[in-house]
PDB file of C-alpha atoms and ligand atoms in Angstrom:
ATOM      1  CA  MET A   1      -1.434  10.258 -27.949  1.00  0.00           C
ATOM      2  CA  ILE A   2      -2.853   9.078 -24.663  1.00  0.00           C
ATOM      3  CA  ALA A   3      -5.268   6.185 -24.412  1.00  0.00           C
ATOM      4  CA  ASP A   4      -8.710   7.334 -23.365  1.00  0.00           C
ATOM      5  CA  THR A   5      -9.443   6.124 -19.898  1.00  0.00           C
ATOM      6  CA  PHE A   6     -12.876   7.677 -19.893  1.00  0.00           C
ATOM      7  CA  SER A   7     -15.144   8.038 -22.859  1.00  0.00           C
ATOM      8  CA  PRO A   8     -16.339  11.545 -23.624  1.00  0.00           C
ATOM      9  CA  ARG A   9     -19.736  11.314 -21.980  1.00  0.00           C
ATOM     10  CA  SER A  10     -18.924   8.972 -19.123  1.00  0.00           C
ATOM     11  CA  LEU A  11     -17.552  11.412 -16.545  1.00  0.00           C
ATOM     12  CA  ALA A  12     -21.037  12.164 -15.255  1.00  0.00           C
ATOM     13  CA  PRO A  13     -23.833  10.614 -17.286  1.00  0.00           C
ATOM     14  CA  ALA A  14     -26.309  13.168 -15.979  1.00  0.00           C
ATOM     15  CA  GLY A  15     -23.830  16.008 -16.246  1.00  0.00           C
ATOM     16  CA  GLU A  16     -25.174  19.517 -16.594  1.00  0.00           C
ATOM     17  CA  VAL A  17     -21.958  21.252 -17.565  1.00  0.00           C
ATOM     18  CA  ARG A  18     -20.665  20.854 -21.090  1.00  0.00           C
ATOM     19  CA  VAL A  19     -16.901  21.115 -21.603  1.00  0.00           C
ATOM     20  CA  ARG A  20     -15.819  21.363 -25.210  1.00  0.00           C
ATOM     21  CA  TRP A  21     -12.180  21.309 -26.347  1.00  0.00           C
ATOM     22  CA  LEU A  22     -11.365  24.002 -28.906  1.00  0.00           C
ATOM     23  CA  GLY A  23      -7.798  22.817 -29.546  1.00  0.00           C
ATOM     24  CA  THR A  24      -4.620  24.176 -27.863  1.00  0.00           C
ATOM     25  CA  ALA A  25      -5.527  25.214 -24.286  1.00  0.00           C
ATOM     26  CA  GLY A  26      -8.929  26.425 -25.458  1.00  0.00           C
ATOM     27  CA  PHE A  27     -12.204  25.315 -23.894  1.00  0.00           C
ATOM     28  CA  ALA A  28     -15.845  26.338 -24.001  1.00  0.00           C
ATOM     29  CA  ILE A  29     -17.691  25.658 -20.755  1.00  0.00           C
ATOM     30  CA  GLU A  30     -21.449  25.861 -20.943  1.00  0.00           C
ATOM     31  CA  HIS A  31     -24.271  25.628 -18.438  1.00  0.00           C
ATOM     32  CA  ALA A  32     -27.906  26.696 -18.676  1.00  0.00           C
ATOM     33  CA  GLY A  33     -27.280  28.644 -21.864  1.00  0.00           C
ATOM     34  CA  ALA A  34     -24.314  30.618 -20.492  1.00  0.00           C
ATOM     35  CA  VAL A  35     -20.831  30.160 -21.960  1.00  0.00           C
ATOM     36  CA  VAL A  36     -17.346  30.813 -20.621  1.00  0.00           C
ATOM     37  CA  LEU A  37     -14.431  30.498 -23.036  1.00  0.00           C
ATOM     38  CA  ILE A  38     -10.870  29.960 -21.832  1.00  0.00           C
ATOM     39  CA  ASP A  39      -7.885  30.624 -24.107  1.00  0.00           C
ATOM     40  CA  PRO A  40      -9.960  30.193 -27.271  1.00  0.00           C
ATOM     41  CA  TYR A  41      -7.612  30.093 -30.283  1.00  0.00           C
ATOM     42  CA  LEU A  42      -9.672  29.165 -33.308  1.00  0.00           C
ATOM     43  CA  THR A  43      -7.512  30.868 -35.934  1.00  0.00           C
ATOM     44  CA  ARG A  44      -4.676  28.333 -35.850  1.00  0.00           C
ATOM     45  CA  ALA A  45      -2.523  30.309 -38.285  1.00  0.00           C
ATOM     46  CA  SER A  46      -0.060  28.252 -40.314  1.00  0.00           C
ATOM     47  CA  LEU A  47       3.609  28.387 -39.344  1.00  0.00           C
ATOM     48  CA  ARG A  48       4.217  30.488 -42.439  1.00  0.00           C
ATOM     49  CA  ARG A  49       1.572  33.028 -41.431  1.00  0.00           C
ATOM     50  CA  CYS A  50       3.111  33.170 -37.969  1.00  0.00           C
ATOM     51  CA  VAL A  51       6.495  34.255 -39.307  1.00  0.00           C
ATOM     52  CA  VAL A  52       5.712  36.490 -42.284  1.00  0.00           C
ATOM     53  CA  GLY A  53       3.680  39.291 -40.788  1.00  0.00           C
ATOM     54  CA  ARG A  54       0.899  40.394 -38.507  1.00  0.00           C
ATOM     55  CA  LEU A  55      -1.476  37.685 -37.484  1.00  0.00           C
ATOM     56  CA  ALA A  56      -5.156  38.101 -38.248  1.00  0.00           C
ATOM     57  CA  PRO A  57      -8.034  36.373 -36.483  1.00  0.00           C
ATOM     58  CA  ASP A  58      -9.941  33.927 -38.678  1.00  0.00           C
ATOM     59  CA  VAL A  59     -13.395  35.458 -38.292  1.00  0.00           C
ATOM     60  CA  ALA A  60     -15.094  32.554 -40.078  1.00  0.00           C
ATOM     61  CA  ALA A  61     -13.574  30.047 -37.634  1.00  0.00           C
ATOM     62  CA  ILE A  62     -14.535  32.279 -34.709  1.00  0.00           C
ATOM     63  CA  ALA A  63     -18.116  32.663 -35.934  1.00  0.00           C
ATOM     64  CA  ARG A  64     -18.397  28.938 -36.429  1.00  0.00           C
ATOM     65  CA  HIS A  65     -16.805  27.617 -33.261  1.00  0.00           C
ATOM     66  CA  ALA A  66     -17.237  30.430 -30.723  1.00  0.00           C
ATOM     67  CA  PRO A  67     -20.466  32.148 -31.728  1.00  0.00           C
ATOM     68  CA  ARG A  68     -21.534  32.963 -28.161  1.00  0.00           C
ATOM     69  CA  ALA A  69     -19.733  33.866 -24.976  1.00  0.00           C
ATOM     70  CA  ASP A  70     -20.617  35.609 -21.748  1.00  0.00           C
ATOM     71  CA  ALA A  71     -17.018  35.663 -20.534  1.00  0.00           C
ATOM     72  CA  VAL A  72     -13.648  35.063 -22.163  1.00  0.00           C
ATOM     73  CA  ILE A  73     -10.634  34.253 -20.014  1.00  0.00           C
ATOM     74  CA  ALA A  74      -7.017  34.766 -21.069  1.00  0.00           C
ATOM     75  CA  GLY A  75      -4.773  32.462 -19.013  1.00  0.00           C
ATOM     76  CA  HIS A  76      -1.792  34.274 -20.572  1.00  0.00           C
ATOM     77  CA  THR A  77      -1.253  36.328 -23.707  1.00  0.00           C
ATOM     78  CA  HIS A  78       0.869  34.279 -26.101  1.00  0.00           C
ATOM     79  CA  PHE A  79      -0.794  34.362 -29.522  1.00  0.00           C
ATOM     80  CA  ASP A  80      -1.987  30.764 -29.288  1.00  0.00           C
ATOM     81  CA  HIS A  81      -4.075  31.771 -26.277  1.00  0.00           C
ATOM     82  CA  ALA A  82      -4.979  35.427 -26.802  1.00  0.00           C
ATOM     83  CA  LEU A  83      -5.001  36.305 -30.511  1.00  0.00           C
ATOM     84  CA  ASP A  84      -8.732  35.745 -30.960  1.00  0.00           C
ATOM     85  CA  ILE A  85      -9.925  37.121 -27.622  1.00  0.00           C
ATOM     86  CA  PRO A  86     -10.487  40.792 -28.594  1.00  0.00           C
ATOM     87  CA  GLU A  87     -12.335  39.743 -31.759  1.00  0.00           C
ATOM     88  CA  ILE A  88     -14.524  37.319 -29.792  1.00  0.00           C
ATOM     89  CA  ALA A  89     -15.259  39.991 -27.179  1.00  0.00           C
ATOM     90  CA  LEU A  90     -16.278  42.466 -29.891  1.00  0.00           C
ATOM     91  CA  ARG A  91     -18.521  39.959 -31.645  1.00  0.00           C
ATOM     92  CA  THR A  92     -20.208  38.433 -28.589  1.00  0.00           C
ATOM     93  CA  GLY A  93     -20.247  41.256 -26.040  1.00  0.00           C
ATOM     94  CA  ALA A  94     -18.461  38.965 -23.565  1.00  0.00           C
ATOM     95  CA  THR A  95     -16.537  40.296 -20.586  1.00  0.00           C
ATOM     96  CA  VAL A  96     -12.798  39.589 -20.798  1.00  0.00           C
ATOM     97  CA  PHE A  97     -10.846  38.462 -17.722  1.00  0.00           C
ATOM     98  CA  GLY A  98      -7.061  38.502 -17.931  1.00  0.00           C
ATOM     99  CA  SER A  99      -3.784  40.204 -17.238  1.00  0.00           C
ATOM    100  CA  ARG A 100      -2.883  43.829 -17.903  1.00  0.00           C
ATOM    101  CA  SER A 101      -1.413  42.545 -21.165  1.00  0.00           C
ATOM    102  CA  ALA A 102      -4.780  41.042 -22.125  1.00  0.00           C
ATOM    103  CA  ALA A 103      -6.422  44.343 -21.196  1.00  0.00           C
ATOM    104  CA  ALA A 104      -3.954  46.204 -23.444  1.00  0.00           C
ATOM    105  CA  LEU A 105      -4.853  43.949 -26.384  1.00  0.00           C
ATOM    106  CA  CYS A 106      -8.563  44.516 -25.795  1.00  0.00           C
ATOM    107  CA  ARG A 107      -8.132  48.268 -25.436  1.00  0.00           C
ATOM    108  CA  ALA A 108      -6.230  48.461 -28.712  1.00  0.00           C
ATOM    109  CA  ALA A 109      -8.998  46.477 -30.428  1.00  0.00           C
ATOM    110  CA  GLY A 110     -11.715  48.807 -29.164  1.00  0.00           C
ATOM    111  CA  VAL A 111     -13.326  46.507 -26.586  1.00  0.00           C
ATOM    112  CA  PRO A 112     -15.120  48.821 -24.131  1.00  0.00           C
ATOM    113  CA  ALA A 113     -13.142  49.210 -20.889  1.00  0.00           C
ATOM    114  CA  ALA A 114     -16.237  48.288 -18.865  1.00  0.00           C
ATOM    115  CA  ARG A 115     -16.080  44.795 -20.372  1.00  0.00           C
ATOM    116  CA  VAL A 116     -12.431  44.110 -19.502  1.00  0.00           C
ATOM    117  CA  ARG A 117     -11.416  42.894 -16.047  1.00  0.00           C
ATOM    118  CA  ASP A 118      -7.747  43.037 -15.052  1.00  0.00           C
ATOM    119  CA  VAL A 119      -7.247  40.087 -12.677  1.00  0.00           C
ATOM    120  CA  GLU A 120      -3.640  40.793 -11.701  1.00  0.00           C
ATOM    121  CA  ARG A 121      -3.123  41.613  -8.069  1.00  0.00           C
ATOM    122  CA  ALA A 122      -0.427  42.449  -5.597  1.00  0.00           C
ATOM    123  CA  PRO A 123       1.538  39.370  -4.430  1.00  0.00           C
ATOM    124  CA  GLY A 124       0.256  37.771  -1.247  1.00  0.00           C
ATOM    125  CA  GLY A 125      -3.366  38.862  -1.561  1.00  0.00           C
ATOM    126  CA  GLU A 126      -6.481  36.794  -1.987  1.00  0.00           C
ATOM    127  CA  PRO A 127      -7.227  35.386  -5.440  1.00  0.00           C
ATOM    128  CA  VAL A 128      -9.173  37.734  -7.685  1.00  0.00           C
ATOM    129  CA  VAL A 129     -12.749  36.594  -8.137  1.00  0.00           C
ATOM    130  CA  GLY A 130     -15.346  37.195 -10.818  1.00  0.00           C
ATOM    131  CA  GLU A 131     -18.927  36.206 -11.484  1.00  0.00           C
ATOM    132  CA  VAL A 132     -20.660  35.785 -14.822  1.00  0.00           C
ATOM    133  CA  GLY A 133     -24.165  34.345 -14.936  1.00  0.00           C
ATOM    134  CA  PRO A 134     -24.026  30.976 -13.127  1.00  0.00           C
ATOM    135  CA  PHE A 135     -20.207  30.869 -13.200  1.00  0.00           C
ATOM    136  CA  GLN A 136     -17.953  31.870 -10.327  1.00  0.00           C
ATOM    137  CA  LEU A 137     -14.339  32.439 -11.300  1.00  0.00           C
ATOM    138  CA  ARG A 138     -11.158  32.591  -9.237  1.00  0.00           C
ATOM    139  CA  PHE A 139      -7.768  33.556 -10.639  1.00  0.00           C
ATOM    140  CA  PHE A 140      -4.552  32.284  -9.057  1.00  0.00           C
ATOM    141  CA  PRO A 141      -1.084  33.527 -10.045  1.00  0.00           C
ATOM    142  CA  SER A 142       0.629  30.797 -12.045  1.00  0.00           C
ATOM    143  CA  ALA A 143       3.686  30.380 -14.254  1.00  0.00           C
ATOM    144  CA  HIS A 144       4.648  29.428 -17.781  1.00  0.00           C
ATOM    145  CA  ALA A 145       6.737  26.381 -18.651  1.00  0.00           C
ATOM    146  CA  ARG A 146      10.337  27.213 -19.547  1.00  0.00           C
ATOM    147  CA  LEU A 147      10.032  25.200 -22.706  1.00  0.00           C
ATOM    148  CA  LEU A 148      12.358  27.130 -25.015  1.00  0.00           C
ATOM    149  CA  LEU A 149      15.919  26.118 -24.075  1.00  0.00           C
ATOM    150  CA  GLY A 150      15.072  26.634 -20.422  1.00  0.00           C
ATOM    151  CA  ARG A 151      13.309  29.947 -20.947  1.00  0.00           C
ATOM    152  CA  VAL A 152       9.755  31.203 -21.237  1.00  0.00           C
ATOM    153  CA  PRO A 153       9.125  32.091 -24.885  1.00  0.00           C
ATOM    154  CA  PHE A 154       8.354  35.777 -25.565  1.00  0.00           C
ATOM    155  CA  PRO A 155       8.537  36.861 -21.903  1.00  0.00           C
ATOM    156  CA  GLY A 156       7.360  40.182 -20.523  1.00  0.00           C
ATOM    157  CA  ASP A 157       4.175  42.202 -20.826  1.00  0.00           C
ATOM    158  CA  ILE A 158       2.273  43.743 -23.703  1.00  0.00           C
ATOM    159  CA  SER A 159       1.921  47.423 -23.010  1.00  0.00           C
ATOM    160  CA  ASP A 160       2.955  49.091 -26.196  1.00  0.00           C
ATOM    161  CA  CYS A 161       0.325  48.056 -28.713  1.00  0.00           C
ATOM    162  CA  ASP A 162      -1.847  50.656 -30.347  1.00  0.00           C
ATOM    163  CA  GLN A 163      -3.036  48.475 -33.161  1.00  0.00           C
ATOM    164  CA  VAL A 164      -3.959  44.805 -33.044  1.00  0.00           C
ATOM    165  CA  PRO A 165      -3.474  42.112 -34.167  1.00  0.00           C
ATOM    166  CA  LEU A 166       0.300  42.061 -33.739  1.00  0.00           C
ATOM    167  CA  ARG A 167       3.070  39.915 -35.122  1.00  0.00           C
ATOM    168  CA  ALA A 168       3.235  36.551 -33.328  1.00  0.00           C
ATOM    169  CA  GLU A 169       6.327  37.390 -31.285  1.00  0.00           C
ATOM    170  CA  ARG A 170       4.745  40.568 -29.903  1.00  0.00           C
ATOM    171  CA  TYR A 171       2.162  38.501 -28.056  1.00  0.00           C
ATOM    172  CA  ARG A 172       4.295  38.476 -24.940  1.00  0.00           C
ATOM    173  CA  CYS A 173       3.415  36.102 -22.165  1.00  0.00           C
ATOM    174  CA  GLY A 174       2.127  38.612 -19.592  1.00  0.00           C
ATOM    175  CA  ALA A 175       0.978  37.426 -16.183  1.00  0.00           C
ATOM    176  CA  VAL A 176      -0.100  33.769 -16.105  1.00  0.00           C
ATOM    177  CA  PHE A 177      -3.137  32.457 -14.241  1.00  0.00           C
ATOM    178  CA  ALA A 178      -4.572  29.191 -13.084  1.00  0.00           C
ATOM    179  CA  VAL A 179      -8.340  29.548 -13.216  1.00  0.00           C
ATOM    180  CA  GLU A 180     -11.000  27.852 -11.126  1.00  0.00           C
ATOM    181  CA  ILE A 181     -14.546  27.798 -12.509  1.00  0.00           C
ATOM    182  CA  ARG A 182     -17.434  26.823 -10.267  1.00  0.00           C
ATOM    183  CA  VAL A 183     -20.806  26.134 -11.807  1.00  0.00           C
ATOM    184  CA  ALA A 184     -23.734  23.857 -10.917  1.00  0.00           C
ATOM    185  CA  ASP A 185     -21.867  22.318  -7.957  1.00  0.00           C
ATOM    186  CA  ARG A 186     -18.956  21.391 -10.196  1.00  0.00           C
ATOM    187  CA  ARG A 187     -15.414  22.702 -10.063  1.00  0.00           C
ATOM    188  CA  ILE A 188     -13.105  22.900 -13.049  1.00  0.00           C
ATOM    189  CA  VAL A 189      -9.484  24.079 -12.929  1.00  0.00           C
ATOM    190  CA  HIS A 190      -7.581  25.204 -16.021  1.00  0.00           C
ATOM    191  CA  LEU A 191      -3.791  25.220 -16.312  1.00  0.00           C
ATOM    192  CA  GLY A 192      -2.989  26.727 -19.711  1.00  0.00           C
ATOM    193  CA  SER A 193       0.767  26.182 -19.425  1.00  0.00           C
ATOM    194  CA  ALA A 194       2.567  23.164 -18.010  1.00  0.00           C
ATOM    195  CA  GLU A 195       3.822  24.848 -14.850  1.00  0.00           C
ATOM    196  CA  LEU A 196       2.198  25.867 -11.602  1.00  0.00           C
ATOM    197  CA  VAL A 197       2.752  27.969  -8.480  1.00  0.00           C
ATOM    198  CA  GLU A 198       1.753  25.937  -5.460  1.00  0.00           C
ATOM    199  CA  ALA A 199       1.732  28.839  -2.974  1.00  0.00           C
ATOM    200  CA  GLY A 200      -1.823  30.089  -2.620  1.00  0.00           C
ATOM    201  CA  LEU A 201      -3.240  27.619  -5.138  1.00  0.00           C
ATOM    202  CA  ASP A 202      -6.313  26.937  -3.078  1.00  0.00           C
ATOM    203  CA  CYS A 203      -8.487  24.860  -5.420  1.00  0.00           C
ATOM    204  CA  ARG A 204      -7.831  21.225  -4.554  1.00  0.00           C
ATOM    205  CA  GLU A 205      -9.814  18.242  -5.776  1.00  0.00           C
ATOM    206  CA  PRO A 206     -11.550  19.760  -8.772  1.00  0.00           C
ATOM    207  CA  ASP A 207     -14.000  17.520 -10.600  1.00  0.00           C
ATOM    208  CA  LEU A 208     -12.003  18.176 -13.752  1.00  0.00           C
ATOM    209  CA  LEU A 209      -8.534  19.580 -14.423  1.00  0.00           C
ATOM    210  CA  LEU A 210      -7.863  20.932 -17.919  1.00  0.00           C
ATOM    211  CA  LEU A 211      -4.134  20.369 -18.150  1.00  0.00           C
ATOM    212  CA  CYS A 212      -1.626  21.714 -20.673  1.00  0.00           C
ATOM    213  CA  VAL A 213       0.804  19.095 -21.966  1.00  0.00           C
ATOM    214  CA  ALA A 214       3.183  21.195 -24.120  1.00  0.00           C
ATOM    215  CA  GLY A 215       6.475  21.781 -22.342  1.00  0.00           C
ATOM    216  CA  TRP A 216       5.721  19.626 -19.277  1.00  0.00           C
ATOM    217  CA  THR A 217       9.124  17.922 -19.379  1.00  0.00           C
ATOM    218  CA  ALA A 218      10.745  21.338 -18.829  1.00  0.00           C
ATOM    219  CA  SER A 219       8.953  21.709 -15.469  1.00  0.00           C
ATOM    220  CA  SER A 220      10.619  19.764 -12.696  1.00  0.00           C
ATOM    221  CA  ALA A 221       8.475  16.892 -11.300  1.00  0.00           C
ATOM    222  CA  PHE A 222       5.441  18.408 -12.995  1.00  0.00           C
ATOM    223  CA  PRO A 223       3.007  15.459 -12.777  1.00  0.00           C
ATOM    224  CA  GLU A 224       3.859  14.752  -9.138  1.00  0.00           C
ATOM    225  CA  ARG A 225       3.475  18.446  -8.218  1.00  0.00           C
ATOM    226  CA  VAL A 226       0.134  18.656 -10.025  1.00  0.00           C
ATOM    227  CA  ALA A 227      -1.084  15.569  -8.162  1.00  0.00           C
ATOM    228  CA  ARG A 228       0.071  16.924  -4.810  1.00  0.00           C
ATOM    229  CA  ALA A 229      -1.195  20.495  -5.259  1.00  0.00           C
ATOM    230  CA  LEU A 230      -4.503  19.772  -6.967  1.00  0.00           C
ATOM    231  CA  SER A 231      -5.394  16.091  -6.512  1.00  0.00           C
ATOM    232  CA  PRO A 232      -7.882  16.232  -9.403  1.00  0.00           C
ATOM    233  CA  ARG A 233     -10.633  13.639  -9.817  1.00  0.00           C
ATOM    234  CA  ALA A 234     -10.298  13.677 -13.596  1.00  0.00           C
ATOM    235  CA  VAL A 235      -7.865  15.253 -16.046  1.00  0.00           C
ATOM    236  CA  LEU A 236      -8.339  16.232 -19.672  1.00  0.00           C
ATOM    237  CA  PHE A 237      -5.058  16.736 -21.489  1.00  0.00           C
ATOM    238  CA  SER A 238      -4.886  19.795 -23.720  1.00  0.00           C
ATOM    239  CA  HIS A 239      -2.373  21.825 -25.718  1.00  0.00           C
ATOM    240  CA  TRP A 240      -0.695  18.732 -27.150  1.00  0.00           C
ATOM    241  CA  ASP A 241      -2.042  19.280 -30.658  1.00  0.00           C
ATOM    242  CA  ASN A 242      -0.208  20.888 -33.556  1.00  0.00           C
ATOM    243  CA  PHE A 243      -1.936  24.285 -33.628  1.00  0.00           C
ATOM    244  CA  PHE A 244      -0.424  25.289 -36.978  1.00  0.00           C
ATOM    245  CA  LEU A 245      -2.974  22.945 -38.567  1.00  0.00           C
ATOM    246  CA  PRO A 246      -6.643  23.905 -38.988  1.00  0.00           C
ATOM    247  CA  LEU A 247      -9.365  22.923 -36.586  1.00  0.00           C
ATOM    248  CA  ASP A 248     -11.397  20.935 -39.093  1.00  0.00           C
ATOM    249  CA  ARG A 249      -8.791  18.189 -39.414  1.00  0.00           C
ATOM    250  CA  PRO A 250      -8.044  15.472 -36.860  1.00  0.00           C
ATOM    251  CA  ALA A 251      -5.598  16.574 -34.182  1.00  0.00           C
ATOM    252  CA  VAL A 252      -1.945  15.726 -34.772  1.00  0.00           C
ATOM    253  CA  ALA A 253       0.344  15.695 -31.749  1.00  0.00           C
ATOM    254  CA  LEU A 254       3.191  18.208 -31.561  1.00  0.00           C
ATOM    255  CA  PRO A 255       6.627  16.552 -31.490  1.00  0.00           C
ATOM    256  CA  ALA A 256       8.098  15.403 -28.167  1.00  0.00           C
ATOM    257  CA  MET A 257       4.904  15.720 -26.122  1.00  0.00           C
ATOM    258  CA  GLN A 258       5.586  12.462 -24.255  1.00  0.00           C
ATOM    259  CA  GLY A 259       1.914  12.314 -23.371  1.00  0.00           C
ATOM    260  CA  GLU A 260       1.958   8.642 -22.442  1.00  0.00           C
ATOM    261  CA  ARG A 261       4.714   9.289 -19.939  1.00  0.00           C
ATOM    262  CA  LEU A 262       2.863  12.239 -18.455  1.00  0.00           C
ATOM    263  CA  ALA A 263      -0.294  10.137 -18.109  1.00  0.00           C
ATOM    264  CA  GLU A 264       1.619   7.280 -16.541  1.00  0.00           C
ATOM    265  CA  ARG A 265       3.351   9.488 -13.957  1.00  0.00           C
ATOM    266  CA  LEU A 266       0.207  11.439 -13.161  1.00  0.00           C
ATOM    267  CA  GLY A 267      -1.725   8.208 -12.739  1.00  0.00           C
ATOM    268  CA  ARG A 268       0.932   6.844 -10.409  1.00  0.00           C
ATOM    269  CA  ALA A 269       1.082  10.028  -8.306  1.00  0.00           C
ATOM    270  CA  SER A 270      -2.692  10.425  -7.949  1.00  0.00           C
ATOM    271  CA  ARG A 271      -5.226   8.120  -6.430  1.00  0.00           C
ATOM    272  CA  ASP A 272      -8.227   7.119  -8.555  1.00  0.00           C
ATOM    273  CA  VAL A 273      -7.718   9.868 -11.104  1.00  0.00           C
ATOM    274  CA  ARG A 274      -9.319   9.436 -14.507  1.00  0.00           C
ATOM    275  CA  LEU A 275      -7.280  10.658 -17.465  1.00  0.00           C
ATOM    276  CA  GLY A 276      -8.452  11.380 -20.960  1.00  0.00           C
ATOM    277  CA  VAL A 277      -8.221  13.301 -24.182  1.00  0.00           C
ATOM    278  CA  LEU A 278     -10.918  14.574 -26.504  1.00  0.00           C
ATOM    279  CA  PRO A 279     -10.894  14.859 -30.267  1.00  0.00           C
ATOM    280  CA  LEU A 280     -10.782  18.429 -31.595  1.00  0.00           C
ATOM    281  CA  LEU A 281     -14.148  20.040 -30.851  1.00  0.00           C
ATOM    282  CA  GLY A 282     -15.079  16.994 -28.777  1.00  0.00           C
ATOM    283  CA  GLU A 283     -17.023  17.404 -25.557  1.00  0.00           C
ATOM    284  CA  VAL A 284     -17.521  15.905 -22.153  1.00  0.00           C
ATOM    285  CA  TRP A 285     -20.342  16.469 -19.650  1.00  0.00           C
ATOM    286  CA  ILE A 286     -19.598  16.722 -15.969  1.00  0.00           C
TER     287      ILE A 286
HETATM  288 ZN1   ZN B 301       2.341  30.176 -23.806  1.00  0.00          ZN
END
């Protein structure tokens, strides 16, 4: 989709933080034996499974690709971000950070309340912070791309679930967050949807920005706004892959991603930014 402009290990040859792409907006970030997962969606249900009934987490895929976690972050609660999170929390004992909708999903799945952190806050306040092992987390209110005929798909909150998993369309968006992760003197920012809220987004010049591609053309001047608000040193493009296909096959781009155009505009709007993509389950050290 986008030509690699850095090779997977070249960001910091002596890097201590491992960043692994799990497909969609999902990442595993690891340092000193501790693991934070963001939007891990390993199940990758087929399109048919998404329309015929309740989704079900693929426990074999979860066990294989996300066997350990100390924290799991839900950037928002569409199924391709949040379906697997309660199951992962139950299996690993990880603490979940996310919206009230994410908390509702976890509650319905039987994740102990003490291991679920609601990171929504009143407008205008300081960003919610969290700490897990060596990781320091900050959650900034963000937004979802209006990629479905000018609208956010499945808008609203999840409050009415008493049994999970749900049908795909019941994974409503919930509150959306940009997440900053600090570990080992590195800063990583994750945007799980191709939109942002500049006000209060106080996490400029991250070492690495994990940037959602899907829907970016629906967000006005998206690459220029990302460059201005965040000025990242390096960007990994995510959520451009067809997530109805399993994880053990090479990634296939979703239609109409226009990744080359996004890379070109982002490169033009930023100074000295490095841009890249990883193969599915590929990793980079920073
Ligand atoms: Zn979404």
